[in-house]
mmCIF file of C-alpha atoms in Angstrom:
data_model
loop_
_atom_site.group_PDB
_atom_site.id
_atom_site.type_symbol
_atom_site.label_atom_id
_atom_site.label_comp_id
_atom_site.label_asym_id
_atom_site.label_seq_id
_atom_site.Cartn_x
_atom_site.Cartn_y
_atom_site.Cartn_z
ATOM 1 C CA MET A 1 0.000 0.000 0.000
ATOM 2 C CA SER A 2 1.446 3.348 -0.993
ATOM 3 C CA HIS A 3 1.609 6.292 1.390
ATOM 4 C CA SER A 4 -1.084 8.147 -0.551
ATOM 5 C CA ASP A 5 -3.362 5.083 -0.304
ATOM 6 C CA ALA A 6 -2.757 4.978 3.445
ATOM 7 C CA VAL A 7 -3.592 8.682 3.785
ATOM 8 C CA SER A 8 -6.813 8.166 1.815
ATOM 9 C CA ALA A 9 -7.681 5.131 3.927
ATOM 10 C CA VAL A 10 -7.203 7.027 7.203
ATOM 11 C CA GLU A 11 -9.390 9.866 5.909
ATOM 12 C CA LEU A 12 -12.118 7.320 5.168
ATOM 13 C CA PHE A 13 -11.701 5.686 8.608
ATOM 14 C CA GLU A 14 -12.220 9.092 10.172
ATOM 15 C CA GLN A 15 -15.451 9.458 8.190
ATOM 16 C CA GLY A 16 -16.694 6.265 9.838
ATOM 17 C CA LEU A 17 -16.023 3.653 7.150
ATOM 18 C CA THR A 18 -14.878 0.177 8.135
ATOM 19 C CA ALA A 19 -11.669 -1.459 6.964
ATOM 20 C CA LYS A 20 -13.594 -3.737 4.611
ATOM 21 C CA SER A 21 -15.470 -0.884 2.937
ATOM 22 C CA VAL A 22 -12.256 1.172 2.613
ATOM 23 C CA ALA A 23 -10.488 -1.781 0.977
ATOM 24 C CA LEU A 24 -13.327 -2.066 -1.537
ATOM 25 C CA ALA A 25 -13.514 1.685 -2.143
ATOM 26 C CA LEU A 26 -9.776 2.074 -2.749
ATOM 27 C CA ASP A 27 -9.279 -1.340 -4.361
ATOM 28 C CA ILE A 28 -6.519 -2.282 -1.916
ATOM 29 C CA ALA A 29 -5.759 -5.665 -0.384
ATOM 30 C CA PRO A 30 -8.058 -6.135 2.627
ATOM 31 C CA ASN A 31 -5.297 -7.478 4.891
ATOM 32 C CA SER A 32 -3.128 -4.379 4.605
ATOM 33 C CA VAL A 33 -6.143 -2.109 5.137
ATOM 34 C CA GLN A 34 -7.162 -4.129 8.217
ATOM 35 C CA MET A 35 -3.657 -3.777 9.688
ATOM 36 C CA LEU A 36 -3.710 -0.022 9.044
ATOM 37 C CA TYR A 37 -7.200 0.171 10.587
ATOM 38 C CA GLU A 38 -5.975 -1.533 13.767
ATOM 39 C CA ARG A 39 -3.007 0.832 13.984
ATOM 40 C CA TRP A 40 -5.342 3.777 13.364
ATOM 41 C CA GLN A 41 -7.602 2.650 16.225
ATOM 42 C CA VAL A 42 -4.603 2.803 18.540
ATOM 43 C CA ARG A 43 -2.719 5.831 17.162
ATOM 44 C CA GLY A 44 -5.260 7.880 15.200
ATOM 45 C CA THR A 45 -3.583 9.749 12.357
ATOM 46 C CA GLY A 46 -0.248 8.827 13.952
ATOM 47 C CA ALA A 47 -0.711 5.433 12.308
ATOM 48 C CA LEU A 48 0.650 7.012 9.127
ATOM 49 C CA MET A 49 3.997 7.931 10.652
ATOM 50 C CA THR A 50 6.833 5.493 10.378
ATOM 51 C CA ARG A 51 8.364 4.719 13.710
ATOM 52 C CA ASP A 52 11.733 3.551 14.867
ATOM 53 C CA ARG A 53 11.581 -0.069 15.925
ATOM 54 C CA LYS A 54 11.471 -0.043 19.666
ATOM 55 C CA GLN A 55 12.883 -2.983 21.616
ATOM 56 C CA TYR A 56 10.909 -4.270 24.591
ATOM 57 C CA ASP A 57 12.555 -6.207 27.398
ATOM 58 C CA VAL A 58 11.384 -9.719 28.261
ATOM 59 C CA GLU A 59 9.738 -8.647 31.522
ATOM 60 C CA THR A 60 7.581 -6.071 29.741
ATOM 61 C CA LYS A 61 6.589 -8.568 27.056
ATOM 62 C CA LEU A 62 5.689 -11.137 29.712
ATOM 63 C CA GLU A 63 3.598 -8.620 31.617
ATOM 64 C CA ILE A 64 1.719 -7.639 28.453
ATOM 65 C CA VAL A 65 1.167 -11.258 27.394
ATOM 66 C CA ARG A 66 -0.039 -12.345 30.830
ATOM 67 C CA ARG A 67 -2.515 -9.459 30.984
ATOM 68 C CA HIS A 68 -3.702 -10.338 27.470
ATOM 69 C CA LEU A 69 -4.162 -13.992 28.418
ATOM 70 C CA GLN A 70 -6.169 -12.871 31.455
ATOM 71 C CA GLY A 71 -8.555 -11.080 29.106
ATOM 72 C CA ALA A 72 -7.154 -7.592 28.542
ATOM 73 C CA SER A 73 -7.797 -6.265 25.036
ATOM 74 C CA GLY A 74 -4.885 -6.101 22.612
ATOM 75 C CA ARG A 75 -5.962 -2.615 21.573
ATOM 76 C CA ILE A 76 -5.961 -1.315 25.153
ATOM 77 C CA LEU A 77 -2.564 -2.890 25.850
ATOM 78 C CA ALA A 78 -1.141 -1.471 22.624
ATOM 79 C CA LYS A 79 -2.235 2.033 23.636
ATOM 80 C CA GLU A 80 -1.013 1.647 27.201
ATOM 81 C CA TYR A 81 2.445 0.346 26.287
ATOM 82 C CA ASP A 82 2.848 2.371 23.075
ATOM 83 C CA LEU A 83 3.041 -0.728 20.859
ATOM 84 C CA PRO A 84 2.849 -0.398 17.067
ATOM 85 C CA SER A 85 -0.456 -2.292 16.818
ATOM 86 C CA PRO A 86 -2.722 -4.753 18.652
ATOM 87 C CA GLY A 87 -1.303 -7.433 16.367
ATOM 88 C CA THR A 88 1.978 -7.186 18.272
ATOM 89 C CA VAL A 89 0.227 -8.362 21.442
ATOM 90 C CA THR A 90 -1.404 -11.224 19.546
ATOM 91 C CA ASN A 91 1.930 -12.297 18.034
ATOM 92 C CA TRP A 92 3.679 -12.248 21.407
ATOM 93 C CA ALA A 93 0.854 -14.286 22.969
ATOM 94 C CA LYS A 94 1.091 -16.842 20.161
ATOM 95 C CA ILE A 95 4.865 -17.126 20.608
ATOM 96 C CA TYR A 96 4.442 -17.425 24.388
ATOM 97 C CA ARG A 97 1.920 -20.263 24.015
ATOM 98 C CA ARG A 98 4.188 -22.093 21.562
ATOM 99 C CA ASP A 99 7.663 -21.526 23.065
ATOM 100 C CA GLY A 100 7.041 -20.261 26.577
ATOM 101 C CA GLU A 101 9.067 -17.497 28.173
ATOM 102 C CA ASP A 102 12.157 -18.283 26.066
ATOM 103 C CA GLY A 103 10.255 -17.418 22.883
ATOM 104 C CA LEU A 104 10.024 -13.788 23.995
ATOM 105 C CA ARG A 105 13.759 -13.444 24.612
ATOM 106 C CA PRO A 106 15.824 -11.649 21.942
ATOM 107 C CA LYS A 107 17.378 -13.915 19.321
ATOM 108 C CA LYS A 108 20.879 -13.622 17.946
ATOM 109 C CA ARG A 109 20.852 -12.190 14.463
ATOM 110 C CA GLY A 110 22.615 -13.607 11.418
ATOM 111 C CA ARG A 111 23.772 -17.030 10.406
ATOM 112 C CA ARG A 112 24.913 -19.612 12.841
ATOM 113 C CA PRO A 113 28.643 -20.208 12.639
ATOM 114 C CA ALA A 114 29.630 -23.190 10.556
ATOM 115 C CA ASN A 115 30.610 -26.221 12.556
ATOM 116 C CA ARG A 116 34.236 -26.509 11.522
ATOM 117 C CA GLU A 117 34.957 -29.484 13.691
ATOM 118 C CA ASN A 118 33.837 -32.896 12.538
ATOM 119 C CA PRO A 119 32.162 -34.453 15.587
ATOM 120 C CA ARG A 120 33.457 -37.931 14.687
ATOM 121 C CA PRO A 121 35.839 -39.129 12.011
ATOM 122 C CA GLU A 122 34.304 -40.855 8.994
ATOM 123 C CA SER A 123 34.826 -44.572 8.785
ATOM 124 C CA GLU A 124 36.563 -45.987 5.737
ATOM 125 C CA ILE A 125 33.251 -47.381 4.467
ATOM 126 C CA GLU A 126 31.580 -43.938 4.724
ATOM 127 C CA GLN A 127 34.470 -42.346 2.836
ATOM 128 C CA LEU A 128 34.240 -44.959 0.090
ATOM 129 C CA ARG A 129 30.456 -44.549 -0.191
ATOM 130 C CA ARG A 130 30.818 -40.776 -0.511
ATOM 131 C CA GLU A 131 33.534 -41.163 -3.148
ATOM 132 C CA ASN A 132 31.420 -43.739 -5.017
ATOM 133 C CA GLU A 133 28.453 -41.339 -5.035
ATOM 134 C CA ARG A 134 30.634 -38.508 -6.376
ATOM 135 C CA LEU A 135 32.071 -40.744 -9.120
ATOM 136 C CA ARG A 136 28.590 -41.901 -10.184
ATOM 137 C CA ALA A 137 27.522 -38.258 -10.492
ATOM 138 C CA GLU A 138 30.600 -37.496 -12.608
ATOM 139 C CA VAL A 139 29.942 -40.475 -14.916
ATOM 140 C CA ALA A 140 26.305 -39.418 -15.347
ATOM 141 C CA TYR A 141 27.362 -35.839 -16.116
ATOM 142 C CA LEU A 142 29.969 -36.933 -18.664
ATOM 143 C CA GLY A 143 27.469 -39.290 -20.313
ATOM 144 C CA LYS A 144 24.950 -36.476 -20.754
ATOM 145 C CA LEU A 145 27.662 -34.160 -22.040
ATOM 146 C CA ARG A 146 28.773 -36.768 -24.579
ATOM 147 C CA ALA A 147 25.145 -37.266 -25.722
ATOM 148 C CA LEU A 148 24.655 -33.507 -26.160
ATOM 149 C CA ARG A 149 27.855 -33.128 -28.187
ATOM 150 C CA SER A 150 26.983 -36.047 -30.452
ATOM 151 C CA HIS A 151 23.497 -34.604 -30.944
ATOM 152 C CA GLU A 152 24.997 -31.184 -31.903
ATOM 153 C CA ARG A 153 27.255 -32.785 -34.516
ATOM 154 C CA ARG A 154 24.306 -34.312 -36.361
#
């Protein structure tokens, strides 16, 4: 959704239209309009502003999730804790149900380091099997190459 579409959508929300009717009126994907609508319910016209991603500590996330699981509305919690949208509360609750408290802890970014150490040495049979597999692949490749070249010569 472009910025101008978002501005138009917010203007229509303020006139009392629902997310579904705005999506139809502007011919925009309903999911993106619904997400904007939820942000608009929390932030008003501030839903249009891009925000810096704020990090929340585990204790705060746990407090929010526990209150949500006890019945507090995602919209109310989003307003109270200055979250981007009520969907954030829902996502955290889903992660908490699936992975527990550890799911809400920050994850390390980037690739995992390659395991340079071989945990156990390969047996001679494993080495021979791997070499046999590689040689079969080479023979198959050379056979196809030979067939292609003979086909080109004709």
